[in-house]
Coordinates of C-alpha atoms and ligand atoms in Angstrom, one line a residue:
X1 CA -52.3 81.5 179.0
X2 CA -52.5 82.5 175.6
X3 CA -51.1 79.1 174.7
X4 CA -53.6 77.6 176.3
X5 CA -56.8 78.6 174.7
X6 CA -56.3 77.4 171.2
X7 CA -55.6 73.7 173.0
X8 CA -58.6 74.1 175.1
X9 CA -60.7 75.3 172.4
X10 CA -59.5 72.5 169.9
X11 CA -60.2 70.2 172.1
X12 CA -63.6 71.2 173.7
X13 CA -64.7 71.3 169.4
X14 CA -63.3 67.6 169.1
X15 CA -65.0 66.9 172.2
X16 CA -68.4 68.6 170.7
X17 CA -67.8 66.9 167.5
X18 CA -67.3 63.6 168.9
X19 CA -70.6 63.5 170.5
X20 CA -72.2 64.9 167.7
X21 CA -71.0 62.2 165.6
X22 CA -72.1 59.7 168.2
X23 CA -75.3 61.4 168.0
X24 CA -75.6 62.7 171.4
X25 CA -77.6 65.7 170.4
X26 CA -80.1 64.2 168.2
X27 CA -83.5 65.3 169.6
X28 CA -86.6 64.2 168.2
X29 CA -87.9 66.1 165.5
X30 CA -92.0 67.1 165.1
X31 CA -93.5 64.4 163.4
X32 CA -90.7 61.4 164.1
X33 CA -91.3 58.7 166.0
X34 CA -90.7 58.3 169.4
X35 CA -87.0 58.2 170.4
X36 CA -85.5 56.1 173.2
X37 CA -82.0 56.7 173.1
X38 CA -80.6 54.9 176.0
X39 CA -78.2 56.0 178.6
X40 CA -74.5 55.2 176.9
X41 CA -74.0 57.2 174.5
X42 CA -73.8 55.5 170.7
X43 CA -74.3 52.3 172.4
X44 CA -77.7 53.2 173.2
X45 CA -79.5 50.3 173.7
X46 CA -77.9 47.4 171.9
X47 CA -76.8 45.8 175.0
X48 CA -79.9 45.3 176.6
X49 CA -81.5 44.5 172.4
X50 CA -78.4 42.2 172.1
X51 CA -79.0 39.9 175.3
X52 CA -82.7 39.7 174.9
X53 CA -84.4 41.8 172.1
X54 CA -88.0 40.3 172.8
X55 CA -88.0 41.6 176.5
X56 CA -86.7 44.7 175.1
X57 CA -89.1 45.2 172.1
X58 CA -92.0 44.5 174.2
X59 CA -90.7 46.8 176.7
X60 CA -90.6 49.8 174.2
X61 CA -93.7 48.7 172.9
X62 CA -95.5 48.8 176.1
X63 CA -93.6 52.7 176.7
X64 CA -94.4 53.8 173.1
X65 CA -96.7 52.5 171.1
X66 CA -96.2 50.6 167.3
X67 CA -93.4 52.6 166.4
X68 CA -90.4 53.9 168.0
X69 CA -87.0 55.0 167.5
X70 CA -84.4 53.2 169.4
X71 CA -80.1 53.7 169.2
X72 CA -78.3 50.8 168.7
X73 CA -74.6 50.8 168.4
X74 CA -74.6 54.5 166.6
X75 CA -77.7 53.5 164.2
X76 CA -81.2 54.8 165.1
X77 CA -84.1 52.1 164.4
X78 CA -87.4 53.0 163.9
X79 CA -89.3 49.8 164.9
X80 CA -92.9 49.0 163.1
X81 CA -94.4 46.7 165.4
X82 CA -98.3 47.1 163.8
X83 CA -99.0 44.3 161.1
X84 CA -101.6 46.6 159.5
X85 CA -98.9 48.8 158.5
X86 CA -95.7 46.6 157.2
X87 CA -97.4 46.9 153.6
X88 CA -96.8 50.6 153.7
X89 CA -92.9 49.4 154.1
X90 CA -93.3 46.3 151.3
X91 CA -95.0 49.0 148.6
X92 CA -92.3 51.9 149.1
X93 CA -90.1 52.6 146.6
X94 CA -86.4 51.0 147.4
X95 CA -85.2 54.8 146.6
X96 CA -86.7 55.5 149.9
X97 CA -86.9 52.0 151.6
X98 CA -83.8 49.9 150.3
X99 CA -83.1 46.5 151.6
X100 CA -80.1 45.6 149.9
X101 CA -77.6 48.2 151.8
X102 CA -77.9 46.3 155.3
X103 CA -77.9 43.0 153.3
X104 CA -74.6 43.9 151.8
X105 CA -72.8 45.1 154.8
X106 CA -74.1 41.2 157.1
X107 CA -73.0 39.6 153.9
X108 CA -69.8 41.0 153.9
X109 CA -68.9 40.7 157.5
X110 CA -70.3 36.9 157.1
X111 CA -68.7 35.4 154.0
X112 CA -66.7 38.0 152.7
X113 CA -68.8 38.9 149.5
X114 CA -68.5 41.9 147.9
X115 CA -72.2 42.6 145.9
X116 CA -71.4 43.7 142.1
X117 CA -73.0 47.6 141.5
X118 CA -77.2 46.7 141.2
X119 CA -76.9 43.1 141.7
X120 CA -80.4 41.9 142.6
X121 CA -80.5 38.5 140.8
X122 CA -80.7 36.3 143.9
X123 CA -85.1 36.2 143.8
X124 CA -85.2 36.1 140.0
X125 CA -82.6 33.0 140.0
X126 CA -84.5 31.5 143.0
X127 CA -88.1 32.1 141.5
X128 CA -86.7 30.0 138.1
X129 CA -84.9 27.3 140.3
X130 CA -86.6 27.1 143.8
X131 CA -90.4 27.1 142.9
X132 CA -92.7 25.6 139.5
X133 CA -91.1 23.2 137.4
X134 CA -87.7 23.5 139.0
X135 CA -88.5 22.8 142.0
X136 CA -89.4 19.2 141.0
X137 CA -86.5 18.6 139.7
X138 CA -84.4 19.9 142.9
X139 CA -87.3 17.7 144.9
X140 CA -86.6 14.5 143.4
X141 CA -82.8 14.7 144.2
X142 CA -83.5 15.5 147.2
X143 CA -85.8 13.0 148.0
X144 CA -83.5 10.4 147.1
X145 CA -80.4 11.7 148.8
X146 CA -82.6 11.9 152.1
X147 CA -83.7 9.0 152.3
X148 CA -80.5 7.7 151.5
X149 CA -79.2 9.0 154.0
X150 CA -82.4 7.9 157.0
X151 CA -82.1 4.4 156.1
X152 CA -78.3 4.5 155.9
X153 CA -78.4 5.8 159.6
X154 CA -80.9 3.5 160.7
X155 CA -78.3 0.4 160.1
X156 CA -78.8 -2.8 158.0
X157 CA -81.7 -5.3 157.6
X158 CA -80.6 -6.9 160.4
X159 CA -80.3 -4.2 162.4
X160 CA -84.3 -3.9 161.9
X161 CA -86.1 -3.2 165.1
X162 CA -83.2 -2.4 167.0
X163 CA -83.6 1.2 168.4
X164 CA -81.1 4.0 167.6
X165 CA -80.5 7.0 169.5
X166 CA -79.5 10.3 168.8
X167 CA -79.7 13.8 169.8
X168 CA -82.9 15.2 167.9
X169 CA -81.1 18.5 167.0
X170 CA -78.0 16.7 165.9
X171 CA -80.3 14.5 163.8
X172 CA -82.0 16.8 162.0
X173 CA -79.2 19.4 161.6
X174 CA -77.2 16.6 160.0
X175 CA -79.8 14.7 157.9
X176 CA -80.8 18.2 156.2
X177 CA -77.5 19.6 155.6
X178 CA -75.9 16.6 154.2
X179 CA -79.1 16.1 152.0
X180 CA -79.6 19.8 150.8
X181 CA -75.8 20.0 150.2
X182 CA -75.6 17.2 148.0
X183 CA -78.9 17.7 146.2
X184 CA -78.0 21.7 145.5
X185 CA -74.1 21.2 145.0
X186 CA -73.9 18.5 143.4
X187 CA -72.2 14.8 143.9
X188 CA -68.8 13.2 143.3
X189 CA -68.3 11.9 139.6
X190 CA -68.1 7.6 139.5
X191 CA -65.2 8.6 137.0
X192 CA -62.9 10.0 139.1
X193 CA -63.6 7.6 142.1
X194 CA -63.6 4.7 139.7
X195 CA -67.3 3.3 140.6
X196 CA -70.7 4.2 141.8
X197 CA -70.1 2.7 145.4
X198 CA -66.9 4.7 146.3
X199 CA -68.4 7.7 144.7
X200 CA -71.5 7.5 146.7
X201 CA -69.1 6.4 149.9
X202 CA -66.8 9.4 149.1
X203 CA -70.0 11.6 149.1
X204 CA -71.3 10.2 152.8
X205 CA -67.7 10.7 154.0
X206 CA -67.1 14.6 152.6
X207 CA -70.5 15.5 153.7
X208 CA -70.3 14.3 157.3
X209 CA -67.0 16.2 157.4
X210 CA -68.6 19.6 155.9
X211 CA -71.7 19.0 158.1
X212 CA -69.0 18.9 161.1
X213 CA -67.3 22.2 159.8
X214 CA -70.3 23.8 159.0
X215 CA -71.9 23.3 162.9
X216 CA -68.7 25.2 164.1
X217 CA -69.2 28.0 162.1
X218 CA -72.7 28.6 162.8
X219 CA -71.9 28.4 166.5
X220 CA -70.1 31.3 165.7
X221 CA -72.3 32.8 163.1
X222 CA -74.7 35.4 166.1
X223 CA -71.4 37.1 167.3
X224 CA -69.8 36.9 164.3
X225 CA -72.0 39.5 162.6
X226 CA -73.1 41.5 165.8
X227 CA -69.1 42.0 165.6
X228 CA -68.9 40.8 168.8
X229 CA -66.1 37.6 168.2
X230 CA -63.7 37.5 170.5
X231 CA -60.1 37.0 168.7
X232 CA -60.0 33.6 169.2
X233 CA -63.4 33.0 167.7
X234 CA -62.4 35.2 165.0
X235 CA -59.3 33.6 163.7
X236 CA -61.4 30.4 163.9
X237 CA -64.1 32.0 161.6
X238 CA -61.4 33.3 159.0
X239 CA -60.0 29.5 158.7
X240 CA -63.6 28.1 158.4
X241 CA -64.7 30.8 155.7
X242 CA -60.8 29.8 153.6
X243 CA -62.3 25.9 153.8
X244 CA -65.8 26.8 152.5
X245 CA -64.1 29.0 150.0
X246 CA -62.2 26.4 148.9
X247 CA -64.5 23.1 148.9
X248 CA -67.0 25.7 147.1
X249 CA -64.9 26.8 144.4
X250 CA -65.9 26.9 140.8
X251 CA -63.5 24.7 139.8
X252 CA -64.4 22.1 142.5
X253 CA -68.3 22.7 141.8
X254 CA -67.7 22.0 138.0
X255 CA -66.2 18.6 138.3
X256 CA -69.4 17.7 140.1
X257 CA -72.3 15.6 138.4
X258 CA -75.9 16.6 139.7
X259 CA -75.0 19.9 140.2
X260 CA -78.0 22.0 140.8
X261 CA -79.5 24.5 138.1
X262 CA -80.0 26.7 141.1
X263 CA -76.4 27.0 142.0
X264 CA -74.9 26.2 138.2
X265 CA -77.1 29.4 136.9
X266 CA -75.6 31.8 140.0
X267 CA -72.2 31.0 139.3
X268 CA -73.0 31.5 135.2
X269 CA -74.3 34.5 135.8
X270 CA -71.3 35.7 137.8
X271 CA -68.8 34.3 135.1
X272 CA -70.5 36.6 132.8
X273 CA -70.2 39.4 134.3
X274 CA -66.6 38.8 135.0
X275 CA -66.1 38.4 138.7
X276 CA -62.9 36.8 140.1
X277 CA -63.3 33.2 140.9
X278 CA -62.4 33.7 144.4
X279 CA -65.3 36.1 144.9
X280 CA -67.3 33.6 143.7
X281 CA -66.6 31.0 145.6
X282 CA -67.8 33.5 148.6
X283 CA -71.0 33.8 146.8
X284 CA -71.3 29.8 147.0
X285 CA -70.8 30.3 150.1
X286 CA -73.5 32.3 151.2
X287 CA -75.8 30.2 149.4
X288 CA -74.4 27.4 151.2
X289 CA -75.5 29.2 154.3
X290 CA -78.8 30.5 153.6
X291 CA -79.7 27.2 152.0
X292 CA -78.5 24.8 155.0
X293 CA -78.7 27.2 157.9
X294 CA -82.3 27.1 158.8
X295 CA -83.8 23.9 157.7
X296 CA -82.0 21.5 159.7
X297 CA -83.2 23.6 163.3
X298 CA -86.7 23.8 161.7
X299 CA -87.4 20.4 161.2
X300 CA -85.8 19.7 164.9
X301 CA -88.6 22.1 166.6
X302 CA -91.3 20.3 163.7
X303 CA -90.5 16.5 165.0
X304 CA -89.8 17.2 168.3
X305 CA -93.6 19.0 168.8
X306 CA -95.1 16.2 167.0
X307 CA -93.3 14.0 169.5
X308 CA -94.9 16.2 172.2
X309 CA -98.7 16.2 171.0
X310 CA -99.3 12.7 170.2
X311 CA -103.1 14.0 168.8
X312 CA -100.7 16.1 165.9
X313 CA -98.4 13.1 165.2
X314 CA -101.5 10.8 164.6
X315 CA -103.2 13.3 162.6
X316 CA -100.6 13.4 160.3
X317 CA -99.6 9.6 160.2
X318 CA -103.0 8.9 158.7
X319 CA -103.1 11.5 156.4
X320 CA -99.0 10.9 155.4
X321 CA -99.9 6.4 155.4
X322 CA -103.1 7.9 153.4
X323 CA -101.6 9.3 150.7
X324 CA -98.7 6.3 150.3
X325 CA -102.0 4.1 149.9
X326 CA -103.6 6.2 147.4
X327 CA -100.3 5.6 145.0
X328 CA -100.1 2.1 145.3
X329 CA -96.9 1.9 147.0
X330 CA -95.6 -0.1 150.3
X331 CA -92.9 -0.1 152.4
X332 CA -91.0 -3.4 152.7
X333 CA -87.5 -4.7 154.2
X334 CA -84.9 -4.5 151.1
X335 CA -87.5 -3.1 148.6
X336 CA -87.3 -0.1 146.3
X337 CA -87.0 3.2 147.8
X338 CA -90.6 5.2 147.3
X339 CA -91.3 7.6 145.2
X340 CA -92.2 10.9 147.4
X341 CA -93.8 13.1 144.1
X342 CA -94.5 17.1 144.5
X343 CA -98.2 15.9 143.7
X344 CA -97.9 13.8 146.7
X345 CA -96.4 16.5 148.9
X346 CA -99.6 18.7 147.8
X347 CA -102.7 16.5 149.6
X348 CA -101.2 17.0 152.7
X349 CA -103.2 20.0 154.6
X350 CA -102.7 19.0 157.7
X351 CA -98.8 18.3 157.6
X352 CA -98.7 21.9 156.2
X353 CA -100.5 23.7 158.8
X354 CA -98.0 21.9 161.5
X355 CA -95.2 23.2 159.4
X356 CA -97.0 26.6 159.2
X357 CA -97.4 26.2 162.8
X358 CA -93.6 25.2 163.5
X359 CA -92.5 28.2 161.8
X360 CA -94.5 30.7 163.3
X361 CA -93.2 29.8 166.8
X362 CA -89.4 29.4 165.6
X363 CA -88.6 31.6 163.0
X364 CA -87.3 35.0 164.5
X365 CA -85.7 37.0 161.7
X366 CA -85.3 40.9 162.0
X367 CA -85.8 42.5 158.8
X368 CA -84.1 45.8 158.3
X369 CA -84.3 48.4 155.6
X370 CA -82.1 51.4 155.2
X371 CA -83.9 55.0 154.8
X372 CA -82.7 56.3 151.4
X373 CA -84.1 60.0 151.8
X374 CA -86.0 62.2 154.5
X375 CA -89.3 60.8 153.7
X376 CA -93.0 60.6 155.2
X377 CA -94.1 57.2 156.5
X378 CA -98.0 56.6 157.0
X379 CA -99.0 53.4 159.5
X380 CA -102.4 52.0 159.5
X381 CA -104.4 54.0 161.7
X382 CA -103.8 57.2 159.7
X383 CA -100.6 58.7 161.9
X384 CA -97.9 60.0 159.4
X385 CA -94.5 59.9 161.0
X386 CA -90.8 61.5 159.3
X387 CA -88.1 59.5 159.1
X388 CA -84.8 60.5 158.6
X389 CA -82.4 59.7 155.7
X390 CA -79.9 57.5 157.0
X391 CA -81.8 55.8 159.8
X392 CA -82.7 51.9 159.8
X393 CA -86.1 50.8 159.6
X394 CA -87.0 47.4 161.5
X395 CA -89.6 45.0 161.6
X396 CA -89.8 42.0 164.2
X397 CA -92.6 39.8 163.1
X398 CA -92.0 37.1 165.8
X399 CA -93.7 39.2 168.4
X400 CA -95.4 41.9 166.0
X401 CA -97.6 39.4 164.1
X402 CA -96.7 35.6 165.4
X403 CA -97.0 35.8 169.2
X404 CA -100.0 38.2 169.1
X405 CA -102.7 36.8 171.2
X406 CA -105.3 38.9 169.2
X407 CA -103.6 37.5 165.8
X408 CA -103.4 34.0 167.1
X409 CA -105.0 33.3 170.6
X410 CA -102.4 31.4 172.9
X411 CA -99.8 32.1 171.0
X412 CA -97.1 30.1 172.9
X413 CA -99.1 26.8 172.4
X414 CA -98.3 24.4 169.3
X415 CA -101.4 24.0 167.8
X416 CA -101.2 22.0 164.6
X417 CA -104.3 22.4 163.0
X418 CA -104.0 26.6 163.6
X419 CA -104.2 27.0 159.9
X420 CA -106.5 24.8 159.0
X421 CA -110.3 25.8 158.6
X422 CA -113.0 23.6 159.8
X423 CA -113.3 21.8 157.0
X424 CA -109.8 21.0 156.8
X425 CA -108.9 23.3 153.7
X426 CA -105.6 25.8 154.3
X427 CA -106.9 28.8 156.5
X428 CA -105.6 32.3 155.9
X429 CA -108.1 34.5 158.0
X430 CA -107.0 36.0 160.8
X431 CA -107.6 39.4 162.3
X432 CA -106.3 42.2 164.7
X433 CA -108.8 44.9 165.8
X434 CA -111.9 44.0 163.4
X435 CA -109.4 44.3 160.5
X436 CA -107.8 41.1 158.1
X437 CA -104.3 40.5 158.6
X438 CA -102.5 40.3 155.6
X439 CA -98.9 39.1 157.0
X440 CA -100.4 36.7 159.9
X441 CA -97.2 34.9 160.1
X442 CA -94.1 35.5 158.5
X443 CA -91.1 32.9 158.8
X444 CA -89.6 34.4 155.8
X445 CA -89.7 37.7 155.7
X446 CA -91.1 40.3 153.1
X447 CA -91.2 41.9 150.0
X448 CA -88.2 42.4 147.5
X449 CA -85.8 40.2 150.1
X450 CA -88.3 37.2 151.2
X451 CA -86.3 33.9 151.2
X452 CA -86.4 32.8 147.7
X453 CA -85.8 29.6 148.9
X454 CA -89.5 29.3 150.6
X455 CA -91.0 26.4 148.8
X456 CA -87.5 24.0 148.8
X457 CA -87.6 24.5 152.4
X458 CA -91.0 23.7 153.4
X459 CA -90.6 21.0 150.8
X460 CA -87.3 19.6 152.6
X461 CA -89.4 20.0 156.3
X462 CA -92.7 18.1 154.8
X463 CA -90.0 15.3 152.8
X464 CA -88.1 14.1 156.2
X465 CA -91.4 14.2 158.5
X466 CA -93.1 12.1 155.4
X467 CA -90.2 9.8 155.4
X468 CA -89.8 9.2 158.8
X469 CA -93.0 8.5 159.7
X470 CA -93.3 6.1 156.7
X471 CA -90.1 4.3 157.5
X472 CA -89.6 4.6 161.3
X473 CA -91.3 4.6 164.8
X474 CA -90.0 7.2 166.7
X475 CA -90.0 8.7 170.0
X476 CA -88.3 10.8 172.5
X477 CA -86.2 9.0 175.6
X478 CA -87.4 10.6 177.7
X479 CA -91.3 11.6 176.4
X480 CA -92.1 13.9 180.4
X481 CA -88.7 15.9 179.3
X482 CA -89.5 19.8 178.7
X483 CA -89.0 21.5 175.8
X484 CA -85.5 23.2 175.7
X485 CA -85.7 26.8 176.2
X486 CA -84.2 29.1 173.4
X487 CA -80.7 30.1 172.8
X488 CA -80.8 34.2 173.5
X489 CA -78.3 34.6 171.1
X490 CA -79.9 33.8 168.0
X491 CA -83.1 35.8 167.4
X492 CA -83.1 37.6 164.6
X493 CA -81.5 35.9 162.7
X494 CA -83.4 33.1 161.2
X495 CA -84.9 30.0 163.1
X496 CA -84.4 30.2 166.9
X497 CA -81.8 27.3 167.9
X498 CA -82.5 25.5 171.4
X499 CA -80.0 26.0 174.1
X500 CA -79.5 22.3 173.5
X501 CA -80.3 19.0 172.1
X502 CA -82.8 16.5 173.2
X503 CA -82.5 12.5 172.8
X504 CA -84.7 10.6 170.8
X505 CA -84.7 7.4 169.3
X506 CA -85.8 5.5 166.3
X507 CA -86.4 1.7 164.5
X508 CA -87.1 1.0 161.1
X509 CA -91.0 0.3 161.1
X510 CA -90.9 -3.0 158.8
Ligands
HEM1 C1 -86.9 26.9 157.3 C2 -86.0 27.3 156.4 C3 -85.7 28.7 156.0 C4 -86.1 29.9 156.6 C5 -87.0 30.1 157.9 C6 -85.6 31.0 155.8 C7 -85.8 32.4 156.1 C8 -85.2 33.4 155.4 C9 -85.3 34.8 155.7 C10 -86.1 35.3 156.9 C11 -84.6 35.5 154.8 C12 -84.3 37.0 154.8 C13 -85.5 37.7 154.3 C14 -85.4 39.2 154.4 O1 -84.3 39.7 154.8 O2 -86.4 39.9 154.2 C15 -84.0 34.5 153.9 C16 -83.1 34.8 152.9 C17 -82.6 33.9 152.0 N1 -82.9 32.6 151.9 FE1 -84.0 31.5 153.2 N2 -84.9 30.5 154.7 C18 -85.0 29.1 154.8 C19 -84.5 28.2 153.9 C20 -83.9 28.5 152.7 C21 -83.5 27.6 151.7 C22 -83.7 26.1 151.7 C23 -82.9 28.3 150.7 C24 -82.3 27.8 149.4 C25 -82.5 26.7 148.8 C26 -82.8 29.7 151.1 C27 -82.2 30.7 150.4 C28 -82.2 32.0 150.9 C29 -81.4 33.1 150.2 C30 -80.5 32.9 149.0 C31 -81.7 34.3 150.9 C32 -81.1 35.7 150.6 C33 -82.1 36.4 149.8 C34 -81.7 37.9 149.5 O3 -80.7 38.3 149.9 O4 -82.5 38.5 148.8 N3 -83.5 29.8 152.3 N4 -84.4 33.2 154.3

């Protein structure tokens, strides 16, 4: 018996400690938020989050208010799901509020980067290379490379007026990535493939390949950092990372010609500061991701509602044949390619308010900030809440902001002309209980961590809807087909994927 009590009593304290470290016996302290902790203990509620985080959101919205606590997998979210409130989270101090420690740990499980102590160079690199001056300069290669790459897929002169088909995801996925890979990283040299031709054939040949390689991974890309990969999936992952690591080395980047100033200052920048070359070539990497990852589903859903409200694809043919006219220039079999300028790009209201439009209904991210310190959190209507140092604090503007019907009545419908005001200037008023909205739509994200690469994007969705609609008729298959519902898997993340693709089909106009 005496025996037995030190065993029993060792392992009721392990037992006791267990839970506590699972955090079984966190109650809610005066002041916090309300806290939903689930039924399974450290998984909380991820499962139900993880198979449909909308449902789930609204749900605790509905039981709690705008904010909450909720587990998930061992961390407790606070969710902020008033837009009056998300400045008090973009003004706090990162000492507090600190987006980089979540970033660090998704970037790690994703490409294997290891950030450098206080690296935070990513916006100031972007707002040098990816907006003003630089951005023309990224634009014009761009420009060229895509369409390059339309008319190449559209066949030869003689194939003119001959329909093409292809899946409308594909298309687009392909057509951006191959485009915004060779305009940021560069193209083959003509002196080590011996002429322009083969260097420009070597160049349609890689990129297909990448573009091929790339699609797997990002299949695998939603379970791959929820952790959820099954072995199989993640000894797939590892070999696709090792090729990316490779065909993105700094070696390989340097032999390129046209490299980008974006990419050629991160990887500078890195030298300097002495990382290994392997590491990176991870860093490429992620930048190869967050560049091509998004743009190519964007401009799928931005074509394919134009395709499905023939009153928004007329609207902006005229203004898109419109502006062509007011340069001078025309579209003709064999002729010169035509110059798409930034100035161009910029007397297109109504083009922009579809693409503000596109985004608001398909860009889903989550954006998460790690609690630093105890601290007090005021919201909009006055309430001040504690939140507790080493808890996660969430926002979710997809239903927070973009699908409110008070923020922007029928918010399932595409309405192309949403953000436009009546006389056709860009509109930015909108309004939740008698008060402006500041954030009343954000595709990509807030504050310290907002996508730096904003402008290249919507610059790379306006460039292929202006090209194809100066170069091709286009249409869906099947025009009564419905719209394909939305992959579960990957909100959160980025631009919502459909569950899958839908035909369209094409001819060169002239
Ligand atoms: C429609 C296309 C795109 C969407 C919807 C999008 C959206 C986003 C979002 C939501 C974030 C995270 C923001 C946060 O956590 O607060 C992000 C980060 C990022 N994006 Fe984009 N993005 C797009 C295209 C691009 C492009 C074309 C580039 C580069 C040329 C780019 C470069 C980046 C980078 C480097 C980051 C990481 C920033 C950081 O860690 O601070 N993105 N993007």
């Amino acid at each position: 018996m005496s025996l037995w009590l030190p065993v029993l009593s060792a392992l009721l304290i392990s037992l006791l400690g267990g839970l506590y470290v699972i955090g079984a016996f966190r109650r809610r302290r005066s002041k916090e938020p309300p806290l939903d902790k689930g039924h399974i203990p450290w998984l909380g509620h991820a499962l139900d989050f993880r198979n449909n985080p909308v449902e789930f959101l609204q749900k605790m919205q509905r039981k709690h208010g705008d904010i909450f606590t909720v587990e998930l997998g061992g961390y407790y979210i606070t969710f902020v799901m008033d837009p009056l409130s998300f400045r008090s989270i973009e003004k706090e101090a990162r000492s507090k509020l600190d987006a980089s420690l979540f970033n660090k740990q998704f970037v790690e499980r994703a490409f294997g980067y290891h950030y450098l102590e206080n690296e935070r160079k990513i916006q100031e690199v972007g707002n040098k290379h990816l907006m003003g001056d630089g951005l023309v300069v990224m634009m014009q290669a761009l420009m060229k490379n895509l369409q390059n790459l339309i008319l190449y897929s559209a066949g030869t002169v003689e194939d003119h007026k001959k329909w093409q088909q292809d899946g409308l995801l594909h298309y687009s996925n392909n057509i951006l990535f191959r485009a915004g890979y060779l305009s940021l990283f560069g193209n083959e040299t003509v002196k080590r493939m011996g002429s322009k031709e083969k260097a420009e054939e070597f160049d349609w040949v890689h990129s297909e390949e990448l573009f091929n390689e790339f699609r797997k991974y990002d299949s695998l890309f939603p379970n791959l950092v929820y952790a959820m990969l099954p072995l199989k999936g993640k000894l797939e992952a590892e070999r696709l990372k090792r090729l990316f690591w490779n065909v993105l080395s700094f070696k390989k980047i340097m032999q390129k010609d046209n490299v980008s100033r974006w990419i050629i200052d991160h990887l500078q920048l890195r030298q300097e500061q002495g990382m290994a070359e392997y590491m990176q070539a991870r860093y490429m990497f992620l930048l190869l991701w967050g560049s091509q990852g998004n743009t190519g589903p964007a401009s799928f859903w931005l074509l394919l509602f134009l395709m499905k409200h023939p009153e928004a694809l007329k609207a902006v043919k005229e203004e898109v044949d419109k502006v062509l006219q007011e340069t001078n220039q025309e579209v003709k079999p064999g002729g010169p390619l035509i110059n798409l300028t930034r100035d161009m790009l910029m007397k297109t209201p109504i083009l922009d308010s579809a693409v503000e439009e596109t985004l608001r209904l398909a860009s889903a991210p989550v954006l998460i900030r790690a609690v630093m310190q105890d601290m007090d959190f005021k919201i909009a209507d006055g309430k001040e809440y504690a939140l507790r140092k080493g808890d996660r604090v969430a926002i979710f503007p997809y239903i927070a902001v973009q699908m409110d019907p008070e923020i922007h009545p029928e918010p399932h419908r595409f309405k192309y002309d949403r953000f436009l005001n009546p006389d056709g200037t860009k509109k930015a008023d909108f309004y939740k209980n008698g008060k402006k909205v500041k954030y009343f739509t954000m595709p990509w994200g807030l504050g310290i961590s907002m996508c730096p690469g904003r402008f290249f994007a919507m610059n790379e969705m306006k460039q292929i809807v202006f090209l194809m609609l100066v170069y091709f008729d286009f249409e869906l298959v099947n025009a009564e087909e419905d719209i394909p519902p939305i992959d579960q898997s990957r909100w959160g993340i980025g631009v919502i994927h459909p569950t899958h693709d839908i035909q369209f089909r094409y001819r060169l106009r002239f």
